[in-house]
Amino acid sequence: MIDINPRAQQHSDIRQAIREICRAFDSTYWQSIEEKAGYPEKFVETLTQAGWLSVLIPETYGGGGASLTEASVILEEINRAGANSGACHAQMYIMGTLLRHGSDVQKQKYLPPIAAGNLRLQSFAVTEPTTGTDTTKTKTFAEKRGNRYIVNGQKVWISRVQHSDLMLLLARTTPIEQVTKKTEGLSVFLVDLRQNAGKGLTVRPIKNMVNHETNELFFDDFEIPADNLIGEEGKGFRYILDGMNAERILIAAECIGDGYWFIDKARHYATQRVVFDRPIGQNQGIQFPIARAYANIRAADLMRYEAAQLFEAHQPCGAEANMVKLLAADASWEAANVCLQTHGGYGFAVEYDVERKFRETRLYQVAPISTNLILSYIAEHVLGLPRSF
Amino acid sequence: MHIVTFTRSTPDTAAKVEVDGNGAVSWGDAATVVNPWDEYSLEEAIRQATNVKGDTTVIAVGGDLHNDSLKHSLAMGVKNAVRVNADGLDMTDSLQWASLAAAAVNNIDDCQLVIFGKEHVDVGSDQVTYQTARKLGWTMLSYVSEILELDAEGGTIKVEKTVEQGKQILTAKLPVVISVLKGINEPRYPSFIGIRKASKATIPEWTPADLGIELPASSITHDAYNNPPPRDITSEIIEGETIEEKAAQLVDKLLEEKVL
């Protein structure tokens, strides 16, 4: 069958290389990982060793020096192949905060081993149980004492902690009542997880509806060397905002990859499955939802390239980055529903992978940013409507 | 030391290869891939060159169809790539092929080791491996399952060969041509940086004149290609209450047909 992505010939070398890797990690692999609620170690290791997760690190630090568009194609193809980028996508972009705001000493110390695949920085502790997306209300506090910070507080939904060597942490360093603007007084720290097990940091895994490693973190007089402060104390909120546009464009690409996977799977099944002596795909009741879902994936895909090009040109792209995340997450969820419906009962069978991908792509409606908050952003910042919260 | 390996682009093993209406062999619009056996020889060349701090070159014999495989090799980490081609080259003429291959190896300084994959999957043959060694006048070690030691200073190579009766350990003086088996290593995937470098690389093409040889005349003529005759297959599903009953019926039928 033809490739339903008309841009398949663009970045074809990257696409082919990722497809080649993913062929070795087929449906059986992902089902076995899911069955034991395991982490896809071998898959992540393979991507890491071939440098696919360090493509956004500049070549001067040993990375690939890729554009955001190229990076997005990598994640798109991983999801398009039926795999799940969520296990390791953050290794690609979390280092951006360190790259943009870290000191030369920090960058020289950490970026080359991250690029070489010897250090995993794929966890960023921001969300808290009582603050959610209201990040300025962050309660976790880092108090400076001499040459170290003492951290107390709690974080939740922090992904991949158990498969990271380093983690970024957002904490208040000045109480909110003592700052002029509530966005001030937050700081970002680099936490070395390897040396701190049992030293004031407790990691409690959260079982969830997808096979995704995510955790609650409890900080109890946890010490961080002052040298591990990223950038200036109190400016952490701005630092994390910097990384969000890239993250949203990359996550949107994963949704688009999922979308193409669902459409491919649905059209294949609809063509093969014969009921009442003809393929079910001959029925417009089956065709139209697949066609509509495909059109929406294509539209989101176009917005992805526009957002990525603006980002690469250092142009403002907050609106486009948010909109593509919204459009792509909606489109992949629509495609997932259509695919499941097309398969009927078989869609619920584990061996078809549809139910797994269905659960995985549902997450994008919520993480890393919920759909409603994107709509609020567009309403307020793009359309000039009054702030709703 | 310079280590040389060979590669070629072949139809994807999943592609349907057939004779088309013009009598030509065709695999439609199916993609070509690196000859699967070459993945292992490429990986081994990279590893051995790393160990002895040597250089690597991958050679393809034939037309620009093979540039894809050469670029794949560069993306894996082979340092240099070259394609050897000649007017009138018949890729099915192993003497022509080996003559070009050997001349290309002789054109590379300090080459002491040539590594081939076990065979060319598109033609199901490995005879060019032996003919290249013969044209070079070098020792040939086939079906190597492990290189135990490559001693650049001492000028020897120690290998484990898989033979029908078991394993064989051999040491040979360099220069040597070897062919390697599937299990010798786990080939790496092309890296992003490798792909980027490969995409910018220009593949030089060497001709017989560049190599100071004349292409031997081919003694082969291609009279006709034919698809295999259609197979007369009938299928029968064996019915029965139990597995044992079905198995007994199957055995009876196989005996009846003199299969067993």
XYZ file of C-alpha atoms in Angstrom:
649
model
C 0.000 0.000 0.000
C 1.053 3.600 -0.510
C 2.426 5.651 2.355
C -0.449 7.779 3.618
C 1.959 10.450 4.801
C 2.657 12.571 1.711
C 5.769 13.916 3.420
C 7.285 10.463 3.811
C 9.982 11.404 1.303
C 11.044 14.372 3.412
C 13.724 13.364 5.906
C 13.447 9.907 4.377
C 16.877 8.906 5.672
C 15.793 9.606 9.257
C 12.462 7.880 8.728
C 14.074 4.782 7.227
C 16.635 4.539 10.005
C 13.992 4.766 12.738
C 11.732 2.304 10.947
C 14.657 -0.116 10.704
C 15.232 0.093 14.447
C 11.538 -0.219 15.240
C 11.219 -3.326 13.063
C 13.394 -5.108 15.612
C 10.997 -4.071 18.384
C 7.757 -5.352 17.018
C 4.300 -5.893 18.373
C 5.406 -8.929 20.383
C 8.103 -6.886 22.111
C 5.711 -4.142 23.212
C 3.096 -6.636 24.328
C 5.644 -8.471 26.471
C 6.832 -5.210 28.046
C 3.240 -4.247 28.770
C 2.421 -7.652 30.230
C 5.165 -7.392 32.824
C 4.675 -3.641 33.321
C 8.316 -3.282 32.408
C 10.440 -0.536 30.925
C 11.562 -0.973 27.297
C 15.246 -1.045 28.269
C 16.543 -2.638 25.090
C 14.587 -0.299 22.838
C 15.746 2.811 24.694
C 19.316 1.517 24.820
C 19.302 0.946 21.062
C 18.039 4.468 20.353
C 20.537 5.893 22.826
C 23.576 4.079 21.469
C 22.807 5.209 17.933
C 22.534 8.791 19.163
C 18.859 9.289 18.360
C 17.978 10.716 21.752
C 20.785 13.274 21.770
C 20.121 14.815 18.378
C 19.145 18.199 19.845
C 22.428 18.585 21.712
C 24.810 20.779 19.688
C 27.654 19.036 17.912
C 30.170 20.939 20.056
C 29.005 18.809 22.992
C 28.964 15.616 20.960
C 25.287 15.684 20.031
C 23.653 15.546 16.656
C 22.950 19.246 16.190
C 19.575 18.442 14.648
C 16.779 20.874 13.965
C 13.539 20.617 15.903
C 11.821 19.423 12.723
C 14.285 16.542 12.414
C 13.841 15.661 16.084
C 10.074 15.705 15.651
C 10.321 13.319 12.698
C 12.212 10.856 14.904
C 9.468 10.811 17.542
C 6.750 10.729 14.906
C 8.291 7.660 13.296
C 8.725 5.863 16.616
C 5.009 6.226 17.330
C 4.097 5.578 13.704
C 5.840 2.214 14.003
C 3.590 1.182 16.884
C 6.176 1.936 19.551
C 5.851 4.514 22.319
C 8.199 7.489 22.543
C 6.929 8.292 26.027
C 9.468 5.963 27.571
C 12.359 8.134 26.481
C 11.303 11.287 24.605
C 12.288 13.552 27.482
C 15.935 12.505 27.122
C 15.747 14.466 23.907
C 14.482 17.782 25.248
C 14.875 18.130 29.037
C 18.539 18.917 28.571
C 17.382 22.107 26.798
C 17.056 23.899 30.140
C 20.628 22.971 31.008
C 21.818 23.937 27.536
C 20.173 27.352 27.526
C 20.616 28.363 31.148
C 23.351 26.200 32.665
C 26.847 27.511 33.325
C 29.727 26.572 31.033
C 31.058 24.298 33.766
C 27.710 22.502 34.066
C 27.359 22.142 30.318
C 30.880 20.793 29.885
C 30.366 18.373 32.740
C 26.983 16.983 31.784
C 26.179 17.482 28.095
C 28.965 15.330 26.571
C 28.090 12.236 28.647
C 24.391 12.810 27.944
C 25.217 13.021 24.233
C 27.318 9.860 24.450
C 24.436 8.018 26.066
C 26.233 7.549 29.375
C 23.973 9.812 31.428
C 20.197 9.846 31.443
C 18.511 13.178 32.064
C 14.876 12.423 31.315
C 12.990 13.544 34.387
C 11.768 17.000 35.375
C 10.014 17.436 38.729
C 7.564 20.320 38.400
C 3.971 19.209 39.168
C 2.758 19.063 42.769
C -0.310 17.385 44.259
C -2.040 20.599 45.304
C -0.898 22.989 42.576
C -1.323 21.100 39.289
C -0.670 23.471 36.421
C -0.722 26.496 38.745
C 3.049 26.282 38.850
C 3.712 29.566 40.611
C 2.006 28.078 43.680
C 4.781 25.508 43.916
C 5.253 24.618 47.573
C 8.393 22.504 47.457
C 10.992 24.760 49.029
C 14.767 24.830 48.675
C 16.422 26.740 51.493
C 20.016 27.825 51.003
C 22.345 26.872 53.833
C 25.996 27.599 53.109
C 27.077 25.788 49.972
C 23.943 23.697 49.655
C 20.190 23.859 49.393
C 17.925 21.868 51.688
C 14.752 20.744 49.917
C 11.426 19.820 51.498
C 8.192 19.123 49.686
C 6.349 16.778 47.400
C 6.003 16.268 43.654
C 3.651 14.059 41.682
C 3.395 12.565 38.184
C 7.147 12.734 37.744
C 8.041 10.409 34.899
C 11.036 8.146 34.315
C 12.711 8.883 37.672
C 13.627 5.219 38.060
C 15.313 5.291 34.658
C 17.177 8.568 35.034
C 20.594 9.427 36.417
C 19.823 13.125 36.637
C 16.623 15.035 37.221
C 15.704 18.688 37.028
C 13.741 20.058 39.974
C 11.678 23.223 40.232
C 11.416 24.542 43.773
C 10.654 27.803 45.507
C 13.692 29.547 46.866
C 11.831 32.670 47.972
C 8.401 32.382 49.620
C 5.614 33.586 47.328
C 4.523 36.244 49.817
C 7.992 37.825 49.614
C 8.145 38.287 45.834
C 6.765 41.138 43.732
C 5.556 38.853 40.965
C 4.435 35.331 41.738
C 6.538 34.024 38.832
C 9.652 35.111 40.703
C 11.402 33.173 43.453
C 11.335 29.798 41.709
C 14.609 28.058 40.877
C 15.724 25.057 38.833
C 18.202 22.502 40.213
C 20.040 19.580 38.749
C 19.559 16.562 41.027
C 21.961 13.647 40.783
C 19.727 10.680 41.483
C 22.585 8.192 41.498
C 24.172 9.422 44.694
C 21.063 10.266 46.635
C 19.033 7.119 47.019
C 17.655 7.030 50.549
C 19.123 10.400 51.492
C 15.935 12.374 51.887
C 14.317 11.530 48.572
C 11.604 8.896 48.475
C 10.281 7.714 45.127
C 6.857 6.076 45.125
C 5.704 4.621 41.772
C 2.141 5.360 40.640
C 0.330 2.555 38.851
C -1.639 3.979 35.957
C -3.714 3.063 32.935
C -0.779 3.000 30.530
C 2.535 1.264 31.026
C 4.272 4.500 31.897
C 6.791 4.892 34.701
C 5.613 7.828 36.779
C 6.047 8.597 40.449
C 5.381 10.607 43.549
C 8.478 12.171 45.074
C 8.899 13.134 48.722
C 11.741 15.464 49.691
C 12.683 15.418 53.355
C 15.695 17.635 54.118
C 17.118 16.564 50.794
C 20.481 18.232 50.068
C 21.526 19.662 46.707
C 24.977 21.249 46.233
C 24.645 24.970 45.472
C 26.710 24.348 42.328
C 23.733 22.433 40.947
C 21.567 25.527 40.703
C 20.773 26.148 37.029
C 21.140 29.787 36.006
C 20.162 32.444 38.500
C 18.269 31.791 41.696
C 14.653 32.913 41.455
C 14.382 32.826 37.651
C 13.419 29.197 37.259
C 9.868 29.840 36.079
C 11.124 31.644 32.996
C 13.592 28.830 32.353
C 10.920 26.153 32.269
C 8.662 28.231 30.021
C 11.534 28.405 27.534
C 11.434 24.670 27.004
C 7.702 24.261 26.653
C 7.334 25.260 23.012
C 9.844 22.657 21.885
C 8.247 20.036 24.085
C 4.764 20.709 22.710
C 5.891 20.520 19.093
C 7.719 17.261 19.742
C 4.801 15.714 21.611
C 2.483 16.805 18.792
C 4.703 14.878 16.388
C 4.211 11.773 18.512
C 0.442 12.250 18.278
C 0.749 12.582 14.509
C 2.774 9.361 14.406
C 0.070 7.653 16.436
C -2.575 9.075 14.123
C -0.944 7.667 10.993
C -0.540 4.318 12.784
C -4.241 4.193 13.681
C -5.334 5.193 10.180
C -3.054 2.600 8.594
C -4.294 -0.061 10.950
C -7.956 0.858 10.382
C -7.790 0.992 6.594
C -5.890 -2.272 6.440
C -8.448 -4.022 8.632
C -11.376 -2.434 6.808
C -9.957 -3.692 3.512
C -9.322 -7.246 4.717
C -12.304 -7.879 6.966
C -15.214 -9.361 5.010
C -18.719 -9.327 6.471
C -21.881 -9.893 4.444
C -19.660 -10.956 1.534
C -17.764 -7.691 1.141
C -15.005 -5.822 2.900
C -16.372 -3.652 5.661
C -14.350 -0.756 4.250
C -16.788 -0.711 1.337
C -19.385 0.730 3.696
C -19.381 4.499 3.951
C -20.246 4.174 7.615
C -16.765 2.711 8.026
C -15.010 4.810 5.377
C -16.089 8.276 6.386
C -14.864 8.287 9.985
C -11.475 6.963 8.825
C -11.301 9.588 6.078
C -12.253 12.395 8.471
C -9.713 11.284 11.065
C -7.052 11.166 8.365
C -7.897 14.688 7.212
C -7.519 15.945 10.769
C -4.157 14.230 11.189
C -2.957 15.830 7.963
C -4.094 19.262 9.150
C -2.283 18.849 12.467
C 0.797 17.674 10.587
C 0.852 20.896 8.568
C 0.661 22.944 11.755
C 3.549 20.899 13.189
C 5.848 21.971 10.361
C 4.790 25.594 10.681
C 5.378 25.613 14.428
C 8.754 23.904 14.087
C 9.894 26.306 11.377
C 8.970 29.308 13.511
C 10.854 27.776 16.453
C 13.931 27.168 14.307
C 13.801 30.755 13.021
C 13.710 31.990 16.648
C 10.327 33.564 15.972
C 7.543 33.660 18.572
C 5.788 30.307 18.301
C 3.844 29.911 21.535
C 0.503 30.032 19.753
C 1.518 27.554 17.053
C 3.234 25.212 19.518
C 0.135 25.126 21.689
C -2.257 24.819 18.772
C -0.393 21.933 17.175
C -0.361 20.113 20.496
C -4.137 20.628 20.731
C -4.874 19.679 17.123
C -2.564 16.682 17.084
C -3.774 15.282 20.401
C -7.402 15.675 19.295
C -6.670 14.118 15.905
C -4.801 11.130 17.322
C -7.587 10.506 19.826
C -10.180 10.679 17.051
C -8.109 8.272 14.961
C -7.779 5.939 17.944
C -11.546 5.853 18.425
C -12.140 5.255 14.739
C -9.547 2.493 14.643
C -11.040 0.749 17.643
C -14.557 1.029 16.247
C -13.431 -0.294 12.853
C -11.903 -3.338 14.509
C -15.009 -4.046 16.541
C -14.351 -6.669 19.190
C -10.897 -7.422 17.821
C -9.817 -3.916 18.743
C -10.017 -4.947 22.372
C -7.727 -7.941 21.851
C -4.201 -7.313 23.092
C -2.610 -8.983 20.076
C -3.928 -6.264 17.741
C -2.129 -3.498 19.693
C -5.057 -1.130 19.107
C -6.177 -1.099 22.737
C -2.621 -0.361 23.939
C -2.100 2.488 21.508
C -5.648 3.704 22.303
C -4.718 4.049 25.979
C -1.355 5.579 25.201
C -2.665 8.254 22.873
C -5.436 9.209 25.324
C -2.715 10.510 27.628
C -1.893 13.328 25.216
C -5.227 14.983 26.015
C -3.891 15.508 29.524
C -0.114 15.520 29.462
C 2.172 17.303 29.325
C -0.510 20.001 29.196
C -4.262 19.564 29.275
C -6.356 20.512 26.291
C -8.405 23.047 28.232
C -5.339 24.980 29.325
C -4.248 25.260 25.709
C -7.661 26.642 24.810
C -7.305 29.169 27.645
C -3.907 30.171 26.299
C -5.268 30.703 22.778
C -8.276 32.629 24.053
C -6.220 34.929 26.241
C -2.886 35.301 24.455
C -3.884 34.969 20.809
C -7.453 36.313 20.761
C -7.111 38.868 23.554
C -10.073 37.575 25.537
C -10.185 38.195 29.296
C -8.160 35.840 31.464
C -10.440 33.099 32.741
C -8.541 32.069 35.857
C 46.238 -1.242 8.820
C 43.436 -0.734 6.349
C 40.447 -3.074 6.506
C 38.277 -3.396 3.416
C 34.771 -4.764 3.251
C 32.238 -5.105 0.464
C 28.558 -4.400 0.177
C 25.810 -4.368 -2.421
C 22.201 -3.322 -2.701
C 19.784 -6.192 -3.143
C 16.008 -6.341 -3.485
C 14.315 -6.477 -0.115
C 14.064 -10.127 0.803
C 10.311 -9.622 1.194
C 10.009 -8.281 -2.374
C 8.507 -10.445 -5.087
C 11.177 -10.934 -7.726
C 9.896 -12.113 -11.093
C 10.435 -11.930 -14.831
C 8.399 -9.107 -16.317
C 6.659 -8.936 -19.680
C 9.885 -7.844 -21.376
C 11.761 -10.863 -20.102
C 13.703 -8.809 -17.576
C 14.081 -9.597 -13.878
C 12.043 -7.133 -11.835
C 11.097 -6.528 -8.233
C 8.640 -3.745 -9.081
C 8.941 -0.645 -6.969
C 10.127 -2.542 -3.892
C 13.039 -0.880 -2.145
C 16.542 -2.247 -2.196
C 18.344 -2.987 1.036
C 21.886 -3.693 2.097
C 22.683 -7.329 1.401
C 21.671 -8.660 4.845
C 24.878 -10.686 5.257
C 26.921 -7.541 4.762
C 25.533 -6.024 7.963
C 27.807 -8.428 9.844
C 30.912 -7.856 7.734
C 30.453 -4.093 7.971
C 30.117 -4.276 11.746
C 33.135 -6.548 12.024
C 35.243 -4.249 9.856
C 34.365 -1.278 12.078
C 35.121 -3.206 15.269
C 38.414 -4.630 14.070
C 39.582 -1.310 12.703
C 38.736 0.326 16.029
C 40.758 -2.325 17.873
C 43.861 -1.910 15.726
C 43.369 1.847 15.275
C 43.132 1.258 11.556
C 41.143 2.618 8.663
C 38.083 1.169 6.924
C 36.836 1.292 3.364
C 33.698 -0.260 1.948
C 33.580 -1.119 -1.746
C 30.605 -1.867 -3.958
C 30.991 -3.302 -7.434
C 28.402 -2.185 -9.976
C 26.125 0.726 -10.835
C 24.843 3.593 -8.753
C 22.063 1.381 -7.387
C 24.681 0.373 -4.834
C 25.287 3.910 -3.550
C 22.458 3.444 -1.049
C 24.281 0.552 0.559
C 27.556 2.459 0.538
C 25.886 5.398 2.305
C 24.301 3.016 4.789
C 27.802 1.677 5.478
C 29.149 5.181 6.039
C 26.238 5.914 8.372
C 27.144 2.823 10.386
C 30.663 4.161 10.821
C 32.842 2.892 7.960
C 35.208 5.737 7.148
C 35.498 5.575 3.360
C 33.337 4.304 0.526
C 34.049 3.723 -3.137
C 32.136 2.196 -6.017
C 33.875 0.292 -8.796
C 32.170 0.079 -12.138
C 32.976 -0.648 -15.745
C 31.301 -0.372 -19.104
C 30.068 -3.792 -20.083
C 30.220 -5.186 -16.557
C 27.994 -8.237 -16.168
C 27.174 -8.506 -12.474
C 26.498 -12.218 -12.871
C 29.994 -12.826 -14.239
C 31.938 -13.592 -11.106
C 35.304 -13.383 -12.862
C 34.622 -9.820 -13.964
C 33.293 -8.952 -10.528
C 36.267 -10.441 -8.704
C 38.752 -8.825 -11.087
C 37.363 -5.384 -10.296
C 37.114 -6.164 -6.583
C 40.699 -7.375 -6.319
C 42.024 -4.436 -8.311
C 40.165 -2.041 -6.017
C 41.652 -3.695 -2.933
C 45.114 -3.436 -4.469
C 44.468 0.269 -4.989
C 44.111 0.859 -1.241
C 47.295 1.341 0.755
C 48.170 -1.037 3.560
C 45.113 -3.244 3.175
C 45.772 -6.449 5.098
C 42.275 -7.755 5.669
C 39.194 -8.050 3.461
C 35.923 -9.028 5.108
C 32.947 -10.352 3.150
C 29.505 -11.284 4.380
C 28.672 -14.968 4.033
C 27.014 -14.586 0.646
C 25.096 -12.332 -1.708
C 21.479 -12.978 -0.916
C 20.143 -11.893 -4.314
C 22.140 -14.511 -6.205
C 22.459 -16.980 -3.340
C 26.167 -17.385 -3.924
C 29.499 -16.643 -2.292
C 31.786 -17.598 -5.152
C 33.037 -14.035 -5.690
C 34.506 -14.190 -2.198
C 36.835 -17.018 -3.173
C 37.539 -15.605 -6.605
C 38.526 -12.256 -5.155
C 40.945 -13.983 -2.789
C 42.295 -15.969 -5.706
C 42.785 -12.850 -7.827
C 44.553 -11.164 -4.908
C 46.632 -14.254 -4.221
C 45.669 -14.079 -0.539
C 44.652 -16.729 1.965
C 40.884 -17.323 2.147
C 39.159 -18.180 5.431
C 35.441 -18.732 5.005
C 32.573 -19.009 7.505
C 34.397 -17.227 10.309
C 32.265 -17.166 13.450
C 34.716 -15.124 15.539
C 37.923 -13.202 15.069
C 39.902 -14.228 18.125
C 42.880 -11.968 17.478
C 43.986 -9.553 14.803
C 47.674 -8.851 15.392
C 48.587 -5.927 13.162
C 52.197 -5.799 14.326
C 52.761 -9.540 14.155
C 50.917 -9.742 10.843
C 48.584 -12.579 11.814
C 44.919 -13.255 12.326
C 43.447 -15.958 14.545
C 39.873 -16.987 13.816
C 37.250 -19.495 14.768
C 35.584 -21.113 11.775
C 32.353 -23.015 11.826
C 32.663 -26.257 9.917
C 30.193 -29.067 9.448
C 31.696 -31.156 12.219
C 32.156 -28.349 14.743
C 34.560 -25.473 15.290
C 38.036 -24.942 13.908
C 40.639 -22.500 15.268
C 43.093 -21.220 12.683
C 45.883 -18.693 12.582
C 46.913 -17.248 9.250
C 49.464 -14.756 8.064
C 48.098 -11.509 6.720
C 46.934 -10.458 4.186
C 43.770 -12.491 4.347
C 40.268 -12.549 2.901
C 37.570 -13.801 5.245
C 33.825 -14.310 5.087
C 31.857 -13.991 8.299
C 28.738 -15.671 9.610
C 25.597 -14.141 11.006
C 26.325 -14.692 14.684
C 29.738 -13.040 14.703
C 28.346 -9.781 16.095
C 25.249 -7.694 16.541
C 25.351 -5.057 13.805
C 24.849 -1.515 14.962
C 22.158 0.729 13.555
C 23.165 3.804 11.584
C 23.400 6.798 13.894
C 21.889 10.208 13.304
C 25.339 11.766 13.023
C 26.419 8.978 10.692
C 23.403 9.477 8.455
C 24.039 13.198 8.318
C 27.683 12.658 7.332
C 26.753 10.008 4.792
C 24.135 12.226 3.183
C 26.830 14.800 2.451
C 29.386 12.270 1.216
C 30.280 11.974 -2.451
C 30.986 8.398 -3.478
C 33.955 8.191 -5.836
C 33.689 5.799 -8.768
C 36.749 3.873 -9.904
C 36.982 2.478 -13.412
C 39.273 -0.280 -14.723
C 41.474 2.465 -16.179
C 41.786 4.077 -12.729
C 42.839 0.706 -11.361
C 45.252 -0.069 -14.175
C 43.454 -3.184 -15.406
C 41.372 -4.276 -18.332
C 38.024 -5.833 -17.630
C 38.150 -9.462 -18.752
C 35.677 -10.259 -21.493
C 32.576 -11.952 -20.224
C 31.962 -15.458 -21.383
C 28.315 -15.413 -20.344
C 25.327 -14.699 -22.538
C 21.885 -14.254 -21.033
C 19.558 -16.136 -23.320
C 16.314 -16.016 -21.341
C 14.809 -15.720 -17.899
C 11.684 -17.642 -17.019
C 9.456 -17.573 -14.015
C 9.135 -20.950 -12.296
C 6.173 -22.956 -13.598
C 3.030 -22.476 -11.530
C 2.823 -25.047 -8.767
C -0.128 -27.368 -8.750
C -1.161 -27.209 -5.136
C -4.275 -28.553 -3.561
C -4.946 -28.231 0.108
C -6.944 -30.382 2.409
C -7.933 -29.695 5.977
C -7.806 -32.816 8.077
C -10.847 -33.177 10.274
C -10.918 -35.154 13.497
C -12.172 -35.151 17.056
C -8.765 -35.037 18.703
C -5.242 -33.931 17.899
C -4.120 -37.566 18.041
C -6.756 -38.579 15.509
C -5.780 -35.757 13.155
C -2.088 -36.609 13.530
C -2.748 -40.274 12.726
C -4.641 -39.282 9.585
C -1.820 -36.982 8.567
C 0.765 -39.731 8.962
C -1.358 -42.112 6.901
C -1.620 -39.566 4.106
C 2.105 -38.824 4.143
C 2.843 -42.551 3.925
C 0.312 -42.906 1.150
C 1.992 -40.116 -0.832
C 5.403 -41.661 -0.085
C 6.559 -38.514 1.670
C 7.570 -40.604 4.648
